[in-house]
Tab-separated table of C-alpha atoms in Angstrom:
chain	number	residue	atom	x	y	z
A	1	MET	CA	4.312	-20.873	-22.153
A	2	PRO	CA	2.090	-18.434	-20.224
A	3	HIS	CA	0.832	-15.339	-21.997
A	4	PRO	CA	3.212	-12.392	-21.402
A	5	LEU	CA	0.384	-10.425	-19.746
A	6	SER	CA	-0.936	-13.278	-17.592
A	7	LEU	CA	0.460	-11.855	-14.333
A	8	LEU	CA	-1.306	-8.546	-14.950
A	9	GLN	CA	-4.483	-10.274	-16.138
A	10	GLN	CA	-4.659	-12.381	-12.979
A	11	ARG	CA	-3.515	-9.784	-10.437
A	12	HIS	CA	-5.950	-9.224	-7.621
A	13	SER	CA	-5.760	-8.090	-4.039
A	14	VAL	CA	-5.991	-10.519	-1.162
A	15	PRO	CA	-7.833	-8.904	1.766
A	16	SER	CA	-5.327	-8.106	4.501
A	17	ARG	CA	-7.315	-10.181	7.011
A	18	GLN	CA	-6.784	-13.211	4.761
A	19	LEU	CA	-2.983	-12.871	4.772
A	20	GLY	CA	-0.786	-14.908	7.094
A	21	ALA	CA	2.762	-16.173	7.355
A	22	PRO	CA	5.045	-16.436	5.624
A	23	ALA	CA	5.921	-13.123	4.020
A	24	PRO	CA	8.980	-12.477	1.886
A	25	GLU	CA	12.185	-12.381	3.930
A	26	GLY	CA	15.918	-12.071	3.358
A	27	ASP	CA	17.071	-12.083	-0.253
A	28	VAL	CA	13.510	-12.519	-1.540
A	29	LEU	CA	12.341	-9.415	0.325
A	30	GLU	CA	15.382	-7.471	-0.808
A	31	ALA	CA	14.677	-8.446	-4.428
A	32	LEU	CA	11.004	-7.476	-4.061
A	33	LEU	CA	11.897	-4.049	-2.657
A	34	ALA	CA	14.617	-3.447	-5.273
A	35	THR	CA	12.151	-4.316	-8.013
A	36	ALA	CA	9.367	-2.206	-6.493
A	37	ILE	CA	11.425	0.982	-6.717
A	38	ARG	CA	12.029	0.580	-10.477
A	39	VAL	CA	9.344	3.100	-11.379
A	40	PRO	CA	8.916	6.132	-13.635
A	41	ASP	CA	10.667	9.002	-11.881
A	42	HIS	CA	10.598	12.307	-13.765
A	43	GLY	CA	13.715	14.273	-12.817
A	44	LYS	CA	15.273	11.305	-10.978
A	45	LEU	CA	14.048	12.767	-7.698
A	46	VAL	CA	13.431	9.404	-5.997
A	47	PRO	CA	10.279	10.845	-4.407
A	48	PHE	CA	9.574	7.822	-2.252
A	49	ARG	CA	10.839	5.723	0.608
A	50	LEU	CA	9.658	2.608	2.401
A	51	ILE	CA	9.058	1.812	6.059
A	52	LEU	CA	8.809	-1.876	6.983
A	53	LEU	CA	6.438	-2.874	9.773
A	54	ARG	CA	6.972	-6.397	11.123
A	55	GLY	CA	6.593	-8.431	14.278
A	56	ASP	CA	6.031	-6.676	17.586
A	57	ALA	CA	6.713	-3.254	16.041
A	58	LYS	CA	3.885	-3.790	13.537
A	59	LEU	CA	1.529	-4.801	16.340
A	60	ALA	CA	2.557	-1.786	18.432
A	61	PHE	CA	1.946	0.487	15.433
A	62	GLY	CA	-1.517	-1.046	14.990
A	63	ALA	CA	-2.307	-0.551	18.690
A	64	LYS	CA	-1.268	3.103	18.508
A	65	LEU	CA	-3.487	3.634	15.451
A	66	ALA	CA	-6.433	1.982	17.189
A	67	ALA	CA	-5.971	4.230	20.238
A	68	LEU	CA	-5.721	7.324	18.038
A	69	SER	CA	-8.824	6.301	16.096
A	70	LEU	CA	-10.799	5.900	19.313
A	71	ARG	CA	-9.544	9.239	20.667
A	72	VAL	CA	-10.573	11.030	17.461
A	73	ASN	CA	-13.921	9.236	17.262
A	74	PRO	CA	-15.001	8.135	20.773
A	75	ASP	CA	-18.522	7.275	19.578
A	76	MET	CA	-17.237	4.730	17.076
A	77	PRO	CA	-19.317	1.531	16.968
A	78	GLU	CA	-17.755	-1.557	18.548
A	79	SER	CA	-17.454	-3.322	15.176
A	80	LYS	CA	-15.292	-0.494	13.823
A	81	ARG	CA	-13.246	-0.427	17.048
A	82	GLU	CA	-12.531	-4.138	16.640
A	83	LYS	CA	-11.551	-3.663	13.002
A	84	ASP	CA	-9.150	-0.861	13.984
A	85	ARG	CA	-7.762	-2.929	16.899
A	86	THR	CA	-6.884	-5.863	14.663
A	87	ARG	CA	-6.023	-4.170	11.343
A	88	TYR	CA	-2.279	-4.936	11.642
A	89	ASP	CA	-2.604	-8.387	13.229
A	90	PHE	CA	-2.816	-10.515	10.092
A	91	ALA	CA	-0.278	-9.882	7.317
A	92	PRO	CA	3.232	-10.573	8.628
A	93	LEU	CA	4.677	-7.654	6.652
A	94	VAL	CA	3.266	-4.191	6.058
A	95	VAL	CA	5.209	-1.776	3.885
A	96	ALA	CA	4.364	1.883	4.383
A	97	VAL	CA	5.019	3.560	1.041
A	98	ILE	CA	5.960	7.167	1.643
A	99	ALA	CA	5.965	9.984	-0.892
A	100	HIS	CA	9.081	12.071	-0.219
A	101	LEU	CA	8.095	15.248	-2.076
A	102	ASP	CA	10.173	18.152	-3.284
A	103	PRO	CA	7.740	21.060	-3.706
A	104	SER	CA	10.555	23.299	-5.024
A	105	SER	CA	11.223	20.959	-7.963
A	106	SER	CA	10.030	21.776	-11.466
A	107	VAL	CA	8.506	18.278	-11.450
A	108	PRO	CA	4.877	18.721	-10.355
A	109	VAL	CA	4.035	17.238	-6.947
A	110	ILE	CA	1.368	15.046	-8.537
A	111	GLU	CA	4.021	13.367	-10.684
A	112	GLN	CA	6.105	12.725	-7.585
A	113	GLN	CA	3.059	11.237	-5.823
A	114	LEU	CA	2.289	9.066	-8.848
A	115	SER	CA	5.855	7.781	-8.853
A	116	ALA	CA	5.443	6.725	-5.213
A	117	GLY	CA	2.095	5.168	-6.109
A	118	CYS	CA	3.863	3.094	-8.750
A	119	VAL	CA	6.131	1.743	-6.001
A	120	ALA	CA	3.053	0.580	-4.082
A	121	TYR	CA	1.635	-1.047	-7.206
A	122	ASN	CA	4.943	-2.738	-7.969
A	123	LEU	CA	4.844	-4.207	-4.459
A	124	LEU	CA	1.465	-5.731	-5.325
A	125	LEU	CA	2.694	-7.081	-8.663
A	126	GLY	CA	5.981	-8.316	-7.257
A	127	SER	CA	4.283	-10.042	-4.341
A	128	GLU	CA	1.934	-11.827	-6.737
A	129	ALA	CA	4.827	-12.820	-9.017
A	130	LEU	CA	6.607	-14.359	-6.010
A	131	GLY	CA	3.529	-16.328	-4.959
A	132	PHE	CA	2.487	-14.073	-2.088
A	133	GLY	CA	-0.723	-12.129	-1.594
A	134	ALA	CA	-0.947	-8.405	-0.971
A	135	GLN	CA	-3.386	-5.559	-0.461
A	136	TRP	CA	-2.759	-1.808	-0.745
A	137	LEU	CA	-4.737	0.040	1.933
A	138	THR	CA	-5.002	3.682	2.879
A	139	GLY	CA	-7.911	4.613	5.134
A	140	TRP	CA	-7.914	7.496	7.554
A	141	ALA	CA	-4.432	6.646	8.859
A	142	ALA	CA	-2.791	7.484	5.532
A	143	TYR	CA	-4.028	11.074	5.781
A	144	HIS	CA	-3.754	11.844	9.494
A	145	ARG	CA	-0.894	14.087	10.634
A	146	GLU	CA	-0.422	12.265	13.951
A	147	VAL	CA	0.128	9.026	12.048
A	148	ALA	CA	2.685	10.791	9.860
A	149	ASP	CA	4.411	11.963	13.049
A	150	LEU	CA	4.271	8.448	14.495
A	151	LEU	CA	6.059	7.193	11.367
A	152	GLY	CA	8.622	9.999	11.620
A	153	LEU	CA	7.599	11.637	8.345
A	154	GLY	CA	9.009	15.001	7.396
A	155	GLU	CA	7.043	18.098	6.477
A	156	HIS	CA	6.977	17.216	2.774
A	157	GLU	CA	6.248	13.530	3.185
A	158	GLN	CA	2.957	11.678	3.083
A	159	VAL	CA	1.725	8.118	3.258
A	160	ILE	CA	0.769	6.766	-0.156
A	161	GLY	CA	-0.438	3.515	1.297
A	162	PHE	CA	0.140	0.568	3.555
A	163	VAL	CA	0.852	-2.563	1.507
A	164	HIS	CA	0.019	-5.660	3.524
A	165	ILE	CA	1.971	-8.707	2.302
A	166	GLY	CA	1.813	-12.363	3.271
A	167	THR	CA	0.496	-15.713	2.139
A	168	ALA	CA	-3.168	-16.003	1.182
A	169	GLN	CA	-4.966	-18.165	3.726
A	170	ILE	CA	-7.935	-18.765	1.396
A	171	ASP	CA	-8.515	-18.739	-2.345
A	172	VAL	CA	-9.771	-15.276	-3.166
A	173	PRO	CA	-12.023	-15.115	-6.219
A	174	ASP	CA	-11.427	-12.318	-8.663
A	175	ARG	CA	-13.983	-9.536	-8.626
A	176	ASP	CA	-15.949	-8.326	-11.622
A	177	ARG	CA	-13.895	-6.002	-13.776
A	178	PRO	CA	-15.175	-3.255	-16.067
A	179	ALA	CA	-15.335	-3.913	-19.783
A	180	VAL	CA	-12.433	-2.224	-21.524
A	181	ASN	CA	-14.739	-0.989	-24.298
A	182	ASP	CA	-16.712	0.983	-21.698
A	183	LEU	CA	-13.551	2.856	-20.711
A	184	VAL	CA	-11.678	3.463	-23.953
A	185	SER	CA	-12.390	6.035	-26.604
A	186	VAL	CA	-10.416	7.322	-29.532
A	187	TRP	CA	-9.831	11.028	-29.759
A	188	ALA	CA	-10.181	12.635	-33.149
A	189	PRO	CA	-9.831	16.287	-34.118
C-alpha cells in the first residue's frame, strides 16, 4: 500500500509546454473541479470561480494576450514574443482561477485570496492524482487590468493563476527541494 502522503511527496509541476492531449473531460473533469473547490473558506464566502479555456477559445485568448503584450512592450525581444505567441498552444485545458472578493466582509481579503489559491493548488493535486500533469502560472497577464476585462472579471475580482492541465509529453524530473530542517523552528516563550 502506498504511503498516505505519497501523492504530496511526489507532486511536481509539468511545464505547460510539455503538456498535450488528453486533458480531463466529462465526468472526470467535473469530479476534478468539484474536488478543487473543497477548500478552507472562512465565512463560507465562496471567494472564487473558474473559467475554462479550451480549443479555439483558448487559442484566441492566447493570441489576444500576445497582441496585448506586444502593444505594451513593443521592444520585446523576438524570443519573448514567440513565448507569448505560443503560451496557450500546448496544454489542452487551462483553468483561470479567479478570486471573487468581498471587500466589505469581515473576512480579510488576504484570506479570501488564499482560499482561491487553495483551489488552484487542488487543481494541481487533483490533476496529478488522476494521472495528468499540470502547472500553475501567473505572469504579467494575471495582474493586467485589460486581461481581467478580457476575461469579464468584475471590479472585485482578480486572476489567481492559470492552471494548465494535460498529459505530460516527457518525464519531468523532480527539482531539488529545500530541507525541512532549514525551514522549521520551534517557538518558545
